[in-house]
Amino acid sequence: MRIEEIKVLKGPNYWSVRRTKLIQMKLDLEEMEQRPTNKIDGFSERLEAMFPSMYSHRCSEAKPGGFFYRVKEGTWMGHVIEHIALELQTLAGMDTGFGRTRGADEEGKYYVVFSYMEADAGVFAARAAVNIAKALTDATEYNLAEDIQRLREIREDTRLGPSTGCIVDEAAKRGIPHLRLNKHSLVQLGYGVHQKRIRATIASTTSNIAVDIACDKEETKNILEAAEIPVPKGMVIRTEAGLEDAVKKYGYPLVIKPIDGNHGKGNTTNITNWEQAVKALENAKQYGRSVIVERFITGFDFRILVINYKFICAALRTPASVTGDGIHTIQWLIDETNKDPRRGYGHEKVLTQITVDHSTMKMLEEKGYTLDTIPAKDELVLLKTTANLSTGGTSTDVTDEVHPANIVMCERIAKIIGLDICGIDIMAKDLRTPVSENGGAILEVNAAPGFRMHIEPAEGLPRNVAEPVIDMLFPDRSNGRIPIIAITGTNGKTTTTRLTAHICKSAGKKVGYTTSDGVYIQNQLLMKGDCTGPLSSQFVLKDPTVDFAVLECARGGILKSGLAFQNCDVAIVTNVAEDHIGLGGINSVEQMAKVKAVVPETTFNHGYAVLNADDDLVYKMKNDLKCNIALFSMDENNPRIKEHCEAGGLATVYENGYVSILKGTWKIRVAHVKDIPLTFEGKALHNIANTLPSVLAAYLFKSINIEDIRSGLQTFVASSNTTPGRLNFFHFKNFTFLADFAHNPHGLKLLGDFVSKLDYPTKVGVISGTGDRRDEDIRELGSISAEYFDEIIIRCDKNLRGRTAEEIIGLLQEGINAVNPNIPQTVIANENLALEHIYEKPIQGALYVVMCDVVAGALDKIKELKDLENTTDNS
């Protein structure tokens, strides 16, 4: 068996719009295609022995044990690998269960598709599953525990921490989208101008100066003390001499900690002698030059959480520890404690397993203990200096026990420091009485406080502390979204996108849009190239100046990674024609329609899918959509349009020379095509077709009126700047270039229909074929060219995509000769040389129609020749 490729799908995709996080593995079973599981001796028994928990996999039998039954009856190895990959993740604490295995239209090759929680873990699970299947087939030993542990490590390295994760989850419940901005905890909530950011539990609303104050323990203490908040007596030192002064001033017990430390790093508590104090000083100085020495306050360790300056909850924190039984060693007690099913690796479960580290050994050594010591019955042995959950500590919710005076004090502390998300550490005998009266003190004020102790306490009531964070960032139940119009189809996507964006800009929107030639933010080209995939869409959605997104979504991005967004407000599907067939596992135009349908399937239920009623495959998409439907057609008498509008539906049509909106039985004439420059006075029928969905999509937004739409149509002029590679005319002294991106038979026929209406004595096609298309597609380009042009110049694309130039030229000539073997043909393989040839030896008054491959390159060359002509004329 051999893995041919692995794709990580991160958004709505070909396999599922709802399950957006999928691994797609193309697997060649090779000789295993002839060996289903029932023909491999002992395979079923070995599988069940290795994965007894897989009994819960129901499979198509729809009952527990269903998958094991399928294996006994006989199934193919791709199916088995799918289930192994899912079970591996579940055993590593990532419970996920969606999978599909489908043939790849090639003998012995399959697409194995399964869900993941963390992408790197999903990829690892895919590779491991194949190796495990091989071992089970060959009856060889395999270290499953090693794979599971590695998956746990990957999960902990890549997942959002519990604090960030719970905020993101709460945002999702509110319909607020999120984008992860790095591999750590920086996350964007919302899109465009409405976005907010969080890094762990620091928000974009959090004051920088407040964080700075909170990170300086001495400054925090001084500010609080000046405000009559009870704090421990202490001083800042750097040397042993300073330590000696502190001991003389405050006596024992003491606490020593770095002045700007966090998460308890470098802290030593309950110091009772000089030797301990010197060691604590050395430990603290590993994290900073300055160290704070404080009087040790006895009592219990409490954490108060204040969000948006309001008290939210409180927790009692207990460091990792074991309780002696007078029989067993400390190591045995640790191992026994770790058997608690609530404890797991990292943040896998409510509690974290206790690990023995240098800090643990140091604490035991100070008591004269080792791991082999047997503590007395009921003796509490502390194993960590701090009560952090990540080191094995526990928490108990005590929110309902907090005295009103303590609540007021904590809210006041948050205001004094200026932290909108604030964790306050209190040492006191309890919180039922005012801290100012029970001898307690405020130890620290924390920026970025951990939430895990509150959302998953070991005891007591869990608190949804993420909700007040989201309420603070997005008041009034707002969802942080901006309008999104998503556009897909075979031809016309880019022109439709540009026109739609232009109309929205005419209505005063700050538009970001993606096209096949670049990404534009408020009309500024910021990224060049084919930008129709998810990364380009994210670029727009991340931009904090954008309040309206128009996103071109092409086949390639959908198949490679999925869409960048979960939902859009309006989706446009221009058409579906035969292009890119045979690539990326898509082998028919019907399958291509399924790819394009991913975009309208993401439309909100209250949104609209704008579909081409003249295209059978596009019109059929409405049957699987849950959103509203709007239609467009070049024929107002199209029965589909009539039926739709009679039922009160919305549509745009081309009628009597007008682009008109049909609203039920009412007609709103928007503009005559002669007043729409993009249509070239109505000659460019395909651009009339592109105008229809743009008009309808804009009309669906209440903030865009008919006058905005009309103004946008009248001011959008086709040129190499506004629509590069789309009907770009360049008029030379003796001839004219028309450059267009037509690259498939459907697009070339539309271009040919337009050219046939132009008044030129000679029309010459400068054509090429794309190497990764089917033979019949390339031949068809030749035959269509022979129908529309008087002469043909054949050139080749710069990237031949797996073919030779001779092969592509031969296929084009076969298509030309099948229609008109007498048409004059010239072969100039290099595009630049072909353009120079035309410039040097033009046919008087001819129109040269250039099929552009790399639009920017072709346009630059034509402009260079135009500049040369102007220079020659001036000289």
Coordinates of C-alpha atoms in Angstrom, one line a residue, residues 79-299:
H79 CA -12.1 1.2 4.8
V80 CA -10.1 -0.4 7.6
I81 CA -7.5 2.4 7.6
E82 CA -10.3 5.0 7.8
H83 CA -11.6 3.4 11.1
I84 CA -8.0 2.9 12.5
A85 CA -7.3 6.6 11.9
L86 CA -10.4 7.6 13.8
E87 CA -9.8 5.2 16.7
L88 CA -6.2 6.3 17.1
Q89 CA -7.3 9.9 17.6
T90 CA -10.1 8.8 20.0
L91 CA -7.6 6.8 22.1
A92 CA -5.4 9.9 22.2
G93 CA -8.2 12.1 23.7
M94 CA -9.5 13.5 20.4
D95 CA -12.9 11.9 20.0
T96 CA -14.0 12.3 16.4
G97 CA -16.0 9.9 14.3
F98 CA -16.8 11.0 10.7
G99 CA -15.3 9.0 7.8
R100 CA -15.8 8.0 4.2
T101 CA -13.9 5.8 1.8
R102 CA -14.6 6.1 -1.9
G103 CA -13.0 4.8 -5.0
A104 CA -10.8 7.3 -6.9
D105 CA -11.9 6.1 -10.4
E106 CA -8.6 4.3 -10.8
E107 CA -8.1 0.6 -10.2
G108 CA -7.0 0.0 -6.6
K109 CA -7.0 3.7 -5.6
Y110 CA -9.2 5.2 -2.9
Y111 CA -9.9 8.4 -1.2
V112 CA -9.9 7.8 2.6
V113 CA -11.6 10.7 4.3
F114 CA -11.9 11.1 8.1
S115 CA -12.4 13.9 10.6
Y116 CA -9.8 15.4 12.9
M117 CA -9.6 17.8 15.8
E118 CA -6.0 18.9 15.3
A119 CA -4.6 18.9 11.7
D120 CA -1.1 17.7 12.6
A121 CA -2.6 14.9 14.6
G122 CA -4.9 14.0 11.7
V123 CA -2.0 13.7 9.3
F124 CA 0.0 11.6 11.8
A125 CA -3.1 9.3 12.3
A126 CA -3.4 8.8 8.5
R127 CA 0.2 7.7 8.2
A128 CA 0.1 5.6 11.3
A129 CA -3.1 3.9 10.3
V130 CA -1.5 2.7 7.1
N131 CA 1.5 1.3 9.0
I132 CA -0.8 -0.4 11.5
A133 CA -2.8 -2.0 8.6
K134 CA 0.4 -3.3 7.1
A135 CA 1.5 -4.8 10.5
L136 CA -1.9 -6.4 11.0
T137 CA -1.8 -7.8 7.5
D138 CA 1.7 -9.2 7.9
A139 CA 1.1 -10.4 11.5
T140 CA 4.1 -8.4 12.8
E141 CA 4.5 -6.6 16.2
Y142 CA 3.5 -2.9 16.4
N143 CA 3.9 -0.4 19.2
L144 CA 0.5 1.1 19.4
A145 CA 1.1 2.9 22.7
E146 CA 4.0 4.8 21.2
D147 CA 1.7 6.2 18.4
I148 CA -1.0 7.1 20.9
Q149 CA 1.5 9.0 23.1
R150 CA 2.9 10.8 20.1
L151 CA -0.6 11.8 19.1
R152 CA -1.2 13.2 22.6
E153 CA 2.0 15.2 22.4
I154 CA 1.0 16.6 19.0
R155 CA -2.4 17.5 20.4
E156 CA -0.9 19.4 23.3
D157 CA 1.6 21.2 21.1
T158 CA -1.0 22.4 18.5
R159 CA -4.4 22.7 20.2
L160 CA -5.7 25.9 21.7
G161 CA -5.3 25.9 25.5
P162 CA -8.4 25.4 27.6
S163 CA -8.7 29.1 28.3
T164 CA -8.5 30.2 24.7
G165 CA -10.5 27.2 23.6
C166 CA -13.4 27.9 25.8
I167 CA -13.6 31.5 24.5
V168 CA -13.6 30.3 20.9
D169 CA -16.2 27.7 21.7
E170 CA -18.5 30.3 23.3
A171 CA -18.0 32.6 20.3
A172 CA -19.0 29.7 18.0
K173 CA -22.2 29.2 20.0
R174 CA -23.0 32.9 19.3
G175 CA -22.3 32.5 15.6
I176 CA -19.1 34.5 15.8
P177 CA -16.5 33.2 13.4
H178 CA -12.9 32.8 14.4
L179 CA -9.5 32.6 12.6
R180 CA -6.4 31.3 14.3
L181 CA -3.6 33.8 13.6
N182 CA -0.6 31.8 14.7
K183 CA 0.3 28.3 16.0
H184 CA -0.1 29.5 19.6
S185 CA -3.0 31.3 21.2
L186 CA -3.5 34.4 19.1
V187 CA -7.1 34.2 17.7
Q188 CA -9.3 36.6 15.7
L189 CA -12.9 36.7 16.6
G190 CA -15.2 38.2 13.9
Y191 CA -14.3 39.5 10.5
G192 CA -13.1 42.8 9.0
V193 CA -14.0 46.0 10.9
H194 CA -15.9 44.1 13.6
Q195 CA -13.0 41.8 14.6
K196 CA -11.6 41.4 18.1
R197 CA -8.5 39.5 19.1
I198 CA -7.6 37.4 22.0
R199 CA -4.2 35.9 23.1
A200 CA -5.0 33.3 25.7
T201 CA -7.2 35.5 28.0
I202 CA -5.8 38.9 27.1
A203 CA -8.2 40.6 24.7
S204 CA -7.7 43.4 22.2
T205 CA -9.7 45.6 24.6
T206 CA -7.2 44.9 27.4
S207 CA -5.1 47.9 28.5
N208 CA -1.4 47.5 27.6
I209 CA -0.4 49.6 30.6
A210 CA -2.6 47.5 32.9
V211 CA -0.9 44.3 31.7
D212 CA 2.5 46.1 32.3
I213 CA 1.5 47.0 35.8
A214 CA 0.2 43.5 36.6
C215 CA 3.4 41.9 35.4
D216 CA 5.4 44.0 37.8
K217 CA 4.6 42.5 41.2
E218 CA 6.2 45.3 43.2
E219 CA 4.4 48.1 41.3
T220 CA 1.1 46.2 41.7
K221 CA 1.6 45.9 45.4
N222 CA 2.5 49.5 45.8
I223 CA -0.5 50.7 43.9
L224 CA -2.9 48.4 45.8
E225 CA -1.3 49.3 49.2
A226 CA -1.8 53.0 48.4
A227 CA -5.5 52.2 47.7
E228 CA -5.9 50.6 51.2
I229 CA -6.0 47.0 49.7
P230 CA -4.5 44.5 52.1
V231 CA -1.2 43.1 50.7
P232 CA 1.7 41.2 52.3
K233 CA 4.6 43.3 53.6
G234 CA 7.7 42.9 51.4
M235 CA 10.6 44.4 49.5
V236 CA 12.5 44.1 46.3
I237 CA 16.0 42.7 46.4
R238 CA 18.8 41.6 44.1
T239 CA 21.5 40.2 46.4
E240 CA 22.1 38.1 49.4
A241 CA 22.7 41.2 51.4
G242 CA 19.3 42.4 50.4
L243 CA 17.9 39.0 51.4
E244 CA 19.5 39.3 54.8
D245 CA 17.9 42.7 55.3
A246 CA 14.5 41.3 54.3
V247 CA 14.8 38.4 56.8
K248 CA 15.7 40.8 59.6
K249 CA 12.8 43.1 58.7
Y250 CA 10.0 40.5 58.2
G251 CA 11.3 37.3 59.8
Y252 CA 10.1 33.8 58.8
P253 CA 8.1 32.4 57.1
L254 CA 8.7 34.1 53.7
V255 CA 7.8 34.0 50.1
I256 CA 10.4 34.7 47.4
K257 CA 9.4 35.1 43.7
P258 CA 10.7 36.9 40.6
I259 CA 9.3 40.4 40.3
D260 CA 7.9 39.8 36.8
G261 CA 7.3 36.1 36.8
N262 CA 4.1 34.3 35.8
H263 CA 2.3 31.0 36.3
G264 CA 4.2 30.4 39.5
K265 CA 7.6 30.1 37.8
G266 CA 10.5 30.8 40.3
N267 CA 8.2 31.0 43.3
T268 CA 9.1 29.5 46.6
T269 CA 6.6 29.6 49.6
N270 CA 6.7 29.0 53.3
I271 CA 10.5 29.6 53.6
T272 CA 11.5 28.9 57.3
N273 CA 15.3 29.2 57.4
W274 CA 18.3 30.9 55.8
E275 CA 19.4 27.9 53.7
Q276 CA 15.9 27.7 52.1
A277 CA 15.9 31.4 51.5
V278 CA 19.3 31.4 49.7
K279 CA 18.1 28.5 47.4
A280 CA 14.8 30.4 46.8
L281 CA 16.7 33.5 45.8
E282 CA 18.8 31.5 43.3
N283 CA 15.7 29.9 41.9
A284 CA 13.8 33.2 41.5
K285 CA 16.8 35.0 39.8
Q286 CA 16.6 32.4 37.0
Y287 CA 13.6 34.4 35.8
G288 CA 14.8 38.0 36.4
R289 CA 17.4 40.1 38.2
S290 CA 15.0 41.6 40.7
V291 CA 13.3 39.4 43.3
I292 CA 10.4 40.2 45.7
V293 CA 10.5 39.0 49.3
E294 CA 7.3 39.0 51.2
R295 CA 6.0 37.9 54.5
F296 CA 4.3 34.4 54.0
I297 CA 0.6 34.7 54.6
T298 CA -0.9 31.5 56.0
G299 CA -4.2 30.3 54.8

